[in-house]
């Protein structure tokens, strides 16, 4: 089930086209749902809107079910247990920041994306989003340099501190900034546990098992098990900044290959995404 | 004898209204929005002599002597001549004379505020009032309802509130006795009153009150007699404000309890609250702060956004618009403190020797509520640079209301490993930086004479001896004692001084601390190790910032923050020998 790497992951391979398509679909969903958010809507309703939108367009399985975080929950304020990630009855108010996070499987290809926005103007979140650009550049640069993932993680941390922000991806399970993502066999019946698709979890678990033997991990964390150079494959990368009750993130797929050409050795799957377009527009 | 105050450069005119002639003074450009200042009891329009000029470059400022006061004539007979209806006639006559086409911004103090509440809540003035700033004078109607609701449902707390305000109103009962008050004011009380104001109310002795005081006070007694009893007995049921209101409450007011305003939101749809640590006569004792709040409020209403105060912080009522300077604001506790003040709507000066970091702090401060924020790159241990900074801040941003001397560096190592250069460096920043800050900015505060607050970041190390931090602890102990001495010296001037003593706080200080007596590599290792330790302890600098704001609001002297700092503080007082034993332990690095 793990993707074989070299030829298949060249920029225009059919393989990557499939991933690109589902990632585009997920971001289209985020933009469509974000446009329909209005005061009073709850996180649960926003999560359901994402689910329905994607189901209508043929999504049957999930890496994880859609999340929605409003207000200071975008910065995971006072989060202590993983259950707190699940959508609540928190209502959206004017000026509030929000984050939509979903991981649909379409045609066997998986995406995992994060979309940050606010209802009306929120200058703090705008600033956070603008400052995420430097993180996207740093991550790509250092992956191309084949730096150990743990070190890259620490450099992201340092940049955040210099920017005056808190690292909020540390709140994710294992504190990960990224995790591997793969193709999934489509089954007629694919249940989920705690919001995560069993097929995808199986893939992640088998990667973890194999990786453990060869000294790498499908989870990109601050811990020793991430003390290895980037492993070829697809990584869903999600740096998440927090500042006094406001959070912002993006999440998208980074392709890592075993090519010797640095440009080919790592690249973002798709640059035509809302946050990237926005940075380009602001220039 | 001091020369009586006058309103310099004011244009005077007389306005006739309902049988009296009012003395009206105007300053500033009549083309600008009109602000009418109404004085209280026993006062005349000169009570505003320090506030009015500060408003005059932005607004058309109008003051008048209330009937029977100053150089306005008194009604005949006096009895029945001071009803709120008649006072309303006066106000409308003045407003029509000075600003016939545009609604005016009202500002009232004491009885001027009591009157103005009437103007702002009755039908016939609707459309004539753009905004109202109230200080130390409640609406008699609201007051009446406040009393009634407490009489109807007398829970112990509510009875306490009633008795509390009742005790503060002693003079109201006295004023209801016939003739006696007049005799007193025209006799001994009138003579000693200015000194009483200076001594008890901390009003500067600068030629106010004016010589008309005895007649003002005698006539003004009718303000109470004509209105208080009738209104309190039968308060109007529909006393809703038809303009945005800014309520300024001096917390040390001897005559009015803060509790009076608890239910004000019921009556005022658009209400902004401000508080300040001062006594009753704030137009005399805090003119700069009043002028700045009035300017901000009037400007925001004129701009069509009465709710312009975006600050959401807990202490926005206290710090809104105040000037706060924080040193070491580029990281850790200093940065968190700058942000906390920014969230409370303060104007922030972020000082750090790291330029990029200071700029960042100022930038983010503006995003989260600071109306203005500036970055200044200065090394606090550099005397000349600090002097330059103080001069620049005074001319460009104003006199600092809250000063936080927080910049500091870490130094660890045994006494004999600590070189004279090490000593010099840590004392230069940790102690001299604080001395310069207090000396320069404290002086500006004291000279302004309108209060303020100084916070110095000491440390739990100031009272907790240890063999690991002899030089650092010495510098912090000095800061603690300096703060205590300065607190004593400035107490009479309304300037508070606080020493903050945090324990282990998760900031960058561990990664920049110097470890004496070890080579560079070992130093790196120890920095990393202590950073990890502080990280595990994980006490956030934001909590220290909260403690700092709270300490300023409450005027606290020494504030240990974090449980270990509080524990050590108690031990230093009650079981110092145990603390000395702990000091002997080898540090775990
Ligand atoms: N972190 C703790 O555990 C702790 C405990 C007790 C007291 N303190 C005190 O709190 C204060 C703030 O420390 P922090 O923990 O936030 O450290 P920090 O290192 O995170 O921040 C200190 C800031 O001060 C600046 N600075 C240092 N020297 C300066 C100078 N000479 N001029 C101008 N700016 C200068 C630095 O550039 C930095 O931005 C210090 O006085 C420190 O001694 C800290």
Short mmCIF file of C-alpha atoms in Angstrom, two decimals, chain B residues 90-481:
data_model
loop_
_atom_site.label_atom_id
_atom_site.label_comp_id
_atom_site.label_asym_id
_atom_site.label_seq_id
_atom_site.Cartn_x
_atom_site.Cartn_y
_atom_site.Cartn_z
CA UNK B 90 -30.05 77.63 31.23
CA UNK B 91 -28.22 74.87 29.42
CA UNK B 92 -30.44 75.14 26.34
CA UNK B 93 -30.02 78.92 26.29
CA UNK B 94 -26.23 78.56 26.37
CA UNK B 95 -26.20 75.75 23.78
CA UNK B 96 -28.45 77.77 21.44
CA UNK B 97 -26.19 80.80 21.82
CA UNK B 98 -22.88 79.04 21.19
CA UNK B 99 -23.85 76.22 18.85
CA UNK B 100 -27.26 76.92 17.30
CA UNK B 101 -26.99 74.37 14.50
CA UNK B 102 -25.04 71.44 15.90
CA UNK B 103 -25.57 69.26 18.95
CA UNK B 104 -23.01 69.77 21.70
CA UNK B 105 -20.79 67.45 23.72
CA UNK B 106 -21.57 67.76 27.40
CA UNK B 107 -19.09 67.27 30.20
CA UNK B 108 -20.18 67.52 33.82
CA UNK B 109 -18.46 67.16 37.15
CA UNK B 110 -20.25 66.69 40.49
CA UNK B 111 -23.48 68.75 40.41
CA UNK B 112 -22.63 69.68 36.84
CA UNK B 113 -22.90 65.99 36.07
CA UNK B 114 -26.11 65.60 38.06
CA UNK B 115 -27.65 68.38 35.96
CA UNK B 116 -26.24 67.02 32.77
CA UNK B 117 -27.80 63.61 33.45
CA UNK B 118 -31.11 65.44 33.47
CA UNK B 119 -30.27 67.12 30.15
CA UNK B 120 -29.18 63.81 28.64
CA UNK B 121 -32.27 61.90 29.71
CA UNK B 122 -35.27 64.19 29.09
CA UNK B 123 -37.29 64.61 25.93
CA UNK B 124 -36.93 68.30 25.21
CA UNK B 125 -33.14 68.18 24.81
CA UNK B 126 -33.15 65.31 22.33
CA UNK B 127 -31.03 66.13 19.31
CA UNK B 128 -29.15 68.87 21.15
CA UNK B 129 -26.65 66.58 22.88
CA UNK B 130 -24.10 64.57 20.91
CA UNK B 131 -22.39 62.93 23.86
CA UNK B 132 -22.07 63.21 27.60
CA UNK B 133 -19.04 62.63 29.81
CA UNK B 134 -20.08 62.20 33.44
CA UNK B 135 -17.80 62.43 36.48
CA UNK B 136 -18.77 62.10 40.09
CA UNK B 137 -22.40 63.03 39.79
CA UNK B 138 -25.16 60.47 39.26
CA UNK B 139 -28.60 61.01 37.79
CA UNK B 140 -30.96 61.69 40.70
CA UNK B 141 -33.52 59.49 38.93
CA UNK B 142 -31.13 56.57 38.60
CA UNK B 143 -30.05 57.14 42.20
CA UNK B 144 -33.70 57.08 43.31
CA UNK B 145 -34.30 53.78 41.54
CA UNK B 146 -31.04 52.43 42.97
CA UNK B 147 -32.25 53.18 46.50
CA UNK B 148 -35.76 51.87 45.87
CA UNK B 149 -34.58 48.58 44.46
CA UNK B 150 -32.41 48.11 47.54
CA UNK B 151 -35.23 48.98 49.90
CA UNK B 152 -37.61 46.63 48.13
CA UNK B 153 -35.28 43.64 48.16
CA UNK B 154 -32.92 44.28 51.03
CA UNK B 155 -30.37 41.45 50.80
CA UNK B 156 -27.50 41.94 53.25
CA UNK B 157 -25.16 43.02 50.48
CA UNK B 158 -27.67 45.55 49.14
CA UNK B 159 -28.29 46.96 52.61
CA UNK B 160 -24.53 47.30 52.99
CA UNK B 161 -24.36 49.23 49.74
CA UNK B 162 -27.19 51.50 50.92
CA UNK B 163 -25.51 52.21 54.23
CA UNK B 164 -22.17 52.74 52.49
CA UNK B 165 -23.55 55.41 50.19
CA UNK B 166 -25.68 56.80 53.04
CA UNK B 167 -22.55 57.42 55.07
CA UNK B 168 -20.87 59.14 52.16
CA UNK B 169 -23.85 61.50 51.76
CA UNK B 170 -23.56 63.16 55.19
CA UNK B 171 -23.09 66.58 53.65
CA UNK B 172 -26.35 66.26 51.70
CA UNK B 173 -28.30 66.03 54.96
CA UNK B 174 -26.40 68.99 56.38
CA UNK B 175 -27.15 71.07 53.31
CA UNK B 176 -30.85 70.49 53.85
CA UNK B 177 -30.79 72.31 57.17
CA UNK B 178 -31.86 75.92 56.74
CA UNK B 179 -29.50 78.90 57.07
CA UNK B 180 -26.68 77.08 58.85
CA UNK B 181 -24.76 76.06 55.73
CA UNK B 182 -24.91 79.60 54.43
CA UNK B 183 -23.54 80.94 57.71
CA UNK B 184 -20.74 78.40 57.71
CA UNK B 185 -19.72 79.09 54.13
CA UNK B 186 -19.75 82.82 54.55
CA UNK B 187 -17.78 82.39 57.76
CA UNK B 188 -15.04 79.97 58.75
CA UNK B 189 -15.67 77.18 56.23
CA UNK B 190 -15.34 79.53 53.29
CA UNK B 191 -11.93 80.60 54.56
CA UNK B 192 -10.51 77.16 55.31
CA UNK B 193 -12.04 75.38 52.31
CA UNK B 194 -9.09 75.89 49.93
CA UNK B 195 -6.76 74.35 52.50
CA UNK B 196 -9.14 71.46 53.11
CA UNK B 197 -9.17 70.79 49.37
CA UNK B 198 -5.40 70.76 49.28
CA UNK B 199 -4.93 68.61 52.33
CA UNK B 200 -7.76 66.13 52.15
CA UNK B 201 -8.62 66.11 48.46
CA UNK B 202 -5.02 66.46 47.19
CA UNK B 203 -5.99 69.34 44.91
CA UNK B 204 -2.96 71.45 43.95
CA UNK B 205 -2.93 74.82 45.74
CA UNK B 206 -2.91 76.97 42.63
CA UNK B 207 -5.36 79.81 43.12
CA UNK B 208 -8.53 77.75 42.97
CA UNK B 209 -11.25 78.07 44.33
CA UNK B 210 -11.93 81.63 43.24
CA UNK B 211 -13.00 84.38 45.68
CA UNK B 212 -16.68 83.84 44.81
CA UNK B 213 -16.58 80.59 46.80
CA UNK B 214 -18.65 81.69 49.86
CA UNK B 215 -21.54 82.96 47.70
CA UNK B 216 -21.26 80.00 45.29
CA UNK B 217 -21.48 77.60 48.20
CA UNK B 218 -24.32 79.46 49.89
CA UNK B 219 -26.44 79.72 46.73
CA UNK B 220 -25.59 76.22 45.63
CA UNK B 221 -27.12 74.76 48.77
CA UNK B 222 -30.42 75.33 46.95
CA UNK B 223 -29.37 72.85 44.28
CA UNK B 224 -29.81 70.18 46.92
CA UNK B 225 -32.85 71.65 48.63
CA UNK B 226 -34.78 72.21 45.39
CA UNK B 227 -34.14 68.80 43.87
CA UNK B 228 -32.78 65.98 45.97
CA UNK B 229 -35.74 65.07 48.13
CA UNK B 230 -38.38 65.37 45.43
CA UNK B 231 -36.42 63.40 42.83
CA UNK B 232 -35.25 60.63 45.12
CA UNK B 233 -38.78 60.14 46.36
CA UNK B 234 -40.30 60.08 42.87
CA UNK B 235 -37.64 59.23 40.30
CA UNK B 236 -38.70 59.46 36.66
CA UNK B 237 -39.37 56.01 35.23
CA UNK B 238 -38.07 56.85 31.75
CA UNK B 239 -34.68 58.42 32.45
CA UNK B 240 -32.95 56.79 29.49
CA UNK B 241 -29.94 58.51 27.95
CA UNK B 242 -30.43 59.61 24.35
CA UNK B 243 -26.72 60.08 23.69
CA UNK B 244 -23.60 57.97 24.22
CA UNK B 245 -22.21 58.35 27.73
CA UNK B 246 -18.66 58.09 29.02
CA UNK B 247 -18.61 57.51 32.77
CA UNK B 248 -15.39 58.49 34.54
CA UNK B 249 -15.22 57.20 38.10
CA UNK B 250 -12.48 58.28 40.51
CA UNK B 251 -12.00 55.29 42.79
CA UNK B 252 -11.04 57.37 45.80
CA UNK B 253 -14.20 59.51 45.77
CA UNK B 254 -15.20 60.31 49.34
CA UNK B 255 -18.73 61.29 48.37
CA UNK B 256 -19.89 58.68 45.87
CA UNK B 257 -19.72 54.92 45.94
CA UNK B 258 -18.76 53.09 42.75
CA UNK B 259 -21.67 50.76 43.37
CA UNK B 260 -24.06 53.56 42.36
CA UNK B 261 -23.25 52.85 38.76
CA UNK B 262 -23.66 49.07 38.86
CA UNK B 263 -26.90 49.09 36.93
CA UNK B 264 -26.15 51.97 34.61
CA UNK B 265 -26.23 49.81 31.48
CA UNK B 266 -30.01 49.58 31.96
CA UNK B 267 -30.32 53.31 31.39
CA UNK B 268 -27.57 53.95 28.90
CA UNK B 269 -27.51 51.98 25.66
CA UNK B 270 -24.03 53.19 24.69
CA UNK B 271 -21.83 53.35 27.76
CA UNK B 272 -18.05 53.47 28.12
CA UNK B 273 -16.60 53.17 31.60
CA UNK B 274 -13.34 54.68 32.80
CA UNK B 275 -11.80 54.52 36.24
CA UNK B 276 -8.85 56.27 37.78
CA UNK B 277 -7.18 56.18 41.16
CA UNK B 278 -7.93 59.69 42.41
CA UNK B 279 -10.21 61.62 44.72
CA UNK B 280 -13.31 63.64 43.98
CA UNK B 281 -11.91 66.81 42.36
CA UNK B 282 -10.40 65.22 39.23
CA UNK B 283 -10.75 68.38 37.07
CA UNK B 284 -8.11 69.86 39.40
CA UNK B 285 -5.99 66.81 40.16
CA UNK B 286 -6.06 64.85 36.85
CA UNK B 287 -6.72 67.36 34.05
CA UNK B 288 -4.43 65.70 31.49
CA UNK B 289 -6.11 62.32 31.82
CA UNK B 290 -9.59 63.88 31.61
CA UNK B 291 -8.68 65.94 28.56
CA UNK B 292 -7.34 62.86 26.82
CA UNK B 293 -10.42 60.75 27.57
CA UNK B 294 -12.80 63.56 26.56
CA UNK B 295 -10.86 64.12 23.34
CA UNK B 296 -10.90 60.44 22.47
CA UNK B 297 -14.60 60.05 23.24
CA UNK B 298 -15.76 63.19 21.45
CA UNK B 299 -13.62 62.37 18.44
CA UNK B 300 -14.98 58.85 18.19
CA UNK B 301 -18.59 60.05 18.49
CA UNK B 302 -17.98 62.75 15.88
CA UNK B 303 -16.48 60.06 13.66
CA UNK B 304 -19.72 58.15 13.95
CA UNK B 305 -18.34 55.25 15.96
CA UNK B 306 -19.22 55.70 19.60
CA UNK B 307 -18.07 52.15 20.32
CA UNK B 308 -14.63 52.89 18.87
CA UNK B 309 -12.89 51.54 21.95
CA UNK B 310 -11.83 48.20 20.53
CA UNK B 311 -9.82 47.25 23.58
CA UNK B 312 -11.30 44.15 25.13
CA UNK B 313 -8.82 43.64 27.94
CA UNK B 314 -9.94 43.23 31.50
CA UNK B 315 -8.67 46.63 32.64
CA UNK B 316 -9.67 48.71 29.61
CA UNK B 317 -11.61 51.09 31.90
CA UNK B 318 -8.41 51.92 33.72
CA UNK B 319 -5.67 51.90 31.07
CA UNK B 320 -7.56 53.02 27.95
CA UNK B 321 -5.58 55.82 26.28
CA UNK B 322 -2.85 55.81 28.95
CA UNK B 323 0.80 55.96 27.97
CA UNK B 324 2.71 52.85 29.08
CA UNK B 325 6.44 52.34 28.59
CA UNK B 326 7.93 48.85 28.95
CA UNK B 327 11.65 48.09 28.81
CA UNK B 328 12.85 44.71 27.64
CA UNK B 329 9.62 44.59 25.64
CA UNK B 330 11.13 42.49 22.87
CA UNK B 331 10.75 39.17 24.60
CA UNK B 332 9.33 37.21 27.51
CA UNK B 333 7.72 39.04 30.39
CA UNK B 334 8.22 42.50 28.88
CA UNK B 335 6.58 41.57 25.60
CA UNK B 336 3.65 39.87 27.32
CA UNK B 337 3.23 42.94 29.51
CA UNK B 338 3.21 45.27 26.51
CA UNK B 339 0.53 43.07 24.93
CA UNK B 340 -1.61 43.00 28.07
CA UNK B 341 -1.55 46.81 28.25
CA UNK B 342 -2.27 46.98 24.52
CA UNK B 343 -5.32 44.77 25.00
CA UNK B 344 -6.48 47.21 27.68
CA UNK B 345 -6.30 50.03 25.12
CA UNK B 346 -3.12 51.69 26.37
CA UNK B 347 -0.66 53.49 24.10
CA UNK B 348 2.53 51.49 24.27
CA UNK B 349 6.21 52.41 24.00
CA UNK B 350 8.16 49.17 23.54
CA UNK B 351 11.81 49.64 24.49
CA UNK B 352 14.44 46.99 23.85
CA UNK B 353 18.04 46.86 22.73
CA UNK B 354 16.94 44.34 20.09
CA UNK B 355 15.44 46.66 17.45
CA UNK B 356 13.69 44.01 15.39
CA UNK B 357 12.04 42.51 18.46
CA UNK B 358 10.84 45.88 19.73
CA UNK B 359 9.34 46.73 16.33
CA UNK B 360 7.54 43.43 16.33
CA UNK B 361 6.07 44.07 19.78
CA UNK B 362 4.86 47.52 18.76
CA UNK B 363 3.34 46.16 15.56
CA UNK B 364 1.42 43.39 17.29
CA UNK B 365 0.35 45.78 20.07
CA UNK B 366 -1.43 47.93 17.51
CA UNK B 367 -3.24 44.89 16.15
CA UNK B 368 -4.67 43.87 19.51
CA UNK B 369 -5.98 47.17 20.84
CA UNK B 370 -3.27 49.78 21.37
CA UNK B 371 -4.47 52.97 19.62
CA UNK B 372 -0.79 53.81 19.11
CA UNK B 373 2.44 51.92 19.74
CA UNK B 374 6.06 52.75 19.12
CA UNK B 375 9.32 50.83 19.20
CA UNK B 376 12.46 52.41 20.66
CA UNK B 377 15.85 50.76 20.41
CA UNK B 378 17.74 51.63 23.58
CA UNK B 379 20.16 49.89 25.94
CA UNK B 380 18.73 50.67 29.38
CA UNK B 381 22.17 50.62 30.96
CA UNK B 382 23.31 53.49 28.73
CA UNK B 383 22.70 56.65 30.72
CA UNK B 384 22.88 59.03 27.79
CA UNK B 385 20.70 56.90 25.57
CA UNK B 386 18.11 56.74 28.35
CA UNK B 387 18.19 60.50 28.77
CA UNK B 388 17.63 60.94 25.06
CA UNK B 389 14.78 58.46 25.20
CA UNK B 390 13.13 60.29 28.10
CA UNK B 391 13.33 63.60 26.26
CA UNK B 392 11.94 62.10 23.07
CA UNK B 393 9.08 60.32 24.80
CA UNK B 394 8.09 63.48 26.67
CA UNK B 395 8.00 65.64 23.57
CA UNK B 396 6.55 63.16 21.10
CA UNK B 397 4.29 60.85 23.09
CA UNK B 398 3.68 62.62 26.41
CA UNK B 399 4.26 61.91 30.07
CA UNK B 400 4.31 58.20 30.85
CA UNK B 401 1.40 57.04 33.04
CA UNK B 402 2.78 53.57 33.73
CA UNK B 403 6.47 52.74 33.57
CA UNK B 404 7.59 49.10 33.58
CA UNK B 405 11.34 48.71 34.17
CA UNK B 406 11.64 45.11 33.11
CA UNK B 407 14.78 44.68 30.98
CA UNK B 408 17.18 42.31 32.66
CA UNK B 409 19.78 39.63 32.00
CA UNK B 410 20.66 36.38 33.72
CA UNK B 411 24.01 35.54 35.26
CA UNK B 412 24.80 32.29 37.03
CA UNK B 413 27.97 31.02 38.68
CA UNK B 414 29.63 30.94 42.08
CA UNK B 415 30.83 34.16 43.68
CA UNK B 416 34.49 33.43 42.95
CA UNK B 417 33.79 32.50 39.36
CA UNK B 418 32.05 35.81 38.83
CA UNK B 419 34.53 38.33 37.44
CA UNK B 420 34.35 42.08 38.04
CA UNK B 421 33.26 42.44 34.40
CA UNK B 422 30.44 39.98 35.01
CA UNK B 423 29.36 41.97 38.04
CA UNK B 424 29.48 45.20 36.14
CA UNK B 425 27.45 43.86 33.28
CA UNK B 426 24.64 42.46 35.37
CA UNK B 427 24.45 45.48 37.67
CA UNK B 428 24.55 47.84 34.70
CA UNK B 429 21.46 46.32 33.16
CA UNK B 430 19.49 44.94 36.10
CA UNK B 431 20.10 47.76 38.58
CA UNK B 432 21.28 50.82 36.67
CA UNK B 433 18.68 50.24 33.97
CA UNK B 434 16.00 50.47 36.66
CA UNK B 435 17.66 53.48 38.30
CA UNK B 436 17.78 55.37 35.00
CA UNK B 437 14.17 54.51 34.23
CA UNK B 438 12.89 55.61 37.64
CA UNK B 439 15.06 58.69 37.68
CA UNK B 440 14.09 60.00 34.25
CA UNK B 441 10.51 58.90 33.75
CA UNK B 442 9.63 59.00 37.45
CA UNK B 443 10.76 62.61 37.50
CA UNK B 444 8.50 63.51 34.59
CA UNK B 445 5.60 61.84 36.37
CA UNK B 446 6.29 63.65 39.63
CA UNK B 447 6.67 66.99 37.88
CA UNK B 448 3.39 66.59 36.06
CA UNK B 449 1.79 66.04 39.45
CA UNK B 450 -1.07 63.92 38.17
CA UNK B 451 -0.15 60.53 39.52
CA UNK B 452 1.18 57.46 37.77
CA UNK B 453 2.71 54.09 38.50
CA UNK B 454 6.16 52.50 38.32
CA UNK B 455 6.64 48.73 38.11
CA UNK B 456 10.10 47.25 38.54
CA UNK B 457 10.73 43.63 37.64
CA UNK B 458 12.79 42.21 40.48
CA UNK B 459 12.74 38.46 41.07
CA UNK B 460 12.15 35.83 43.73
CA UNK B 461 15.94 35.80 43.78
CA UNK B 462 15.68 39.19 45.50
CA UNK B 463 14.78 37.49 48.79
CA UNK B 464 15.85 33.93 48.15
CA UNK B 465 19.59 33.52 48.61
CA UNK B 466 21.38 30.90 46.56
CA UNK B 467 24.96 29.90 45.85
CA UNK B 468 24.17 29.69 42.15
CA UNK B 469 23.10 33.27 41.50
CA UNK B 470 25.03 35.63 43.81
CA UNK B 471 25.38 38.53 41.38
CA UNK B 472 21.95 38.24 39.82
CA UNK B 473 20.27 37.97 43.22
CA UNK B 474 22.20 40.96 44.51
CA UNK B 475 21.04 43.06 41.56
CA UNK B 476 17.45 42.00 42.13
CA UNK B 477 17.58 42.59 45.90
CA UNK B 478 18.73 46.11 45.11
CA UNK B 479 15.81 46.58 42.74
CA UNK B 480 13.41 45.39 45.41
CA UNK B 481 14.75 47.80 48.01
#
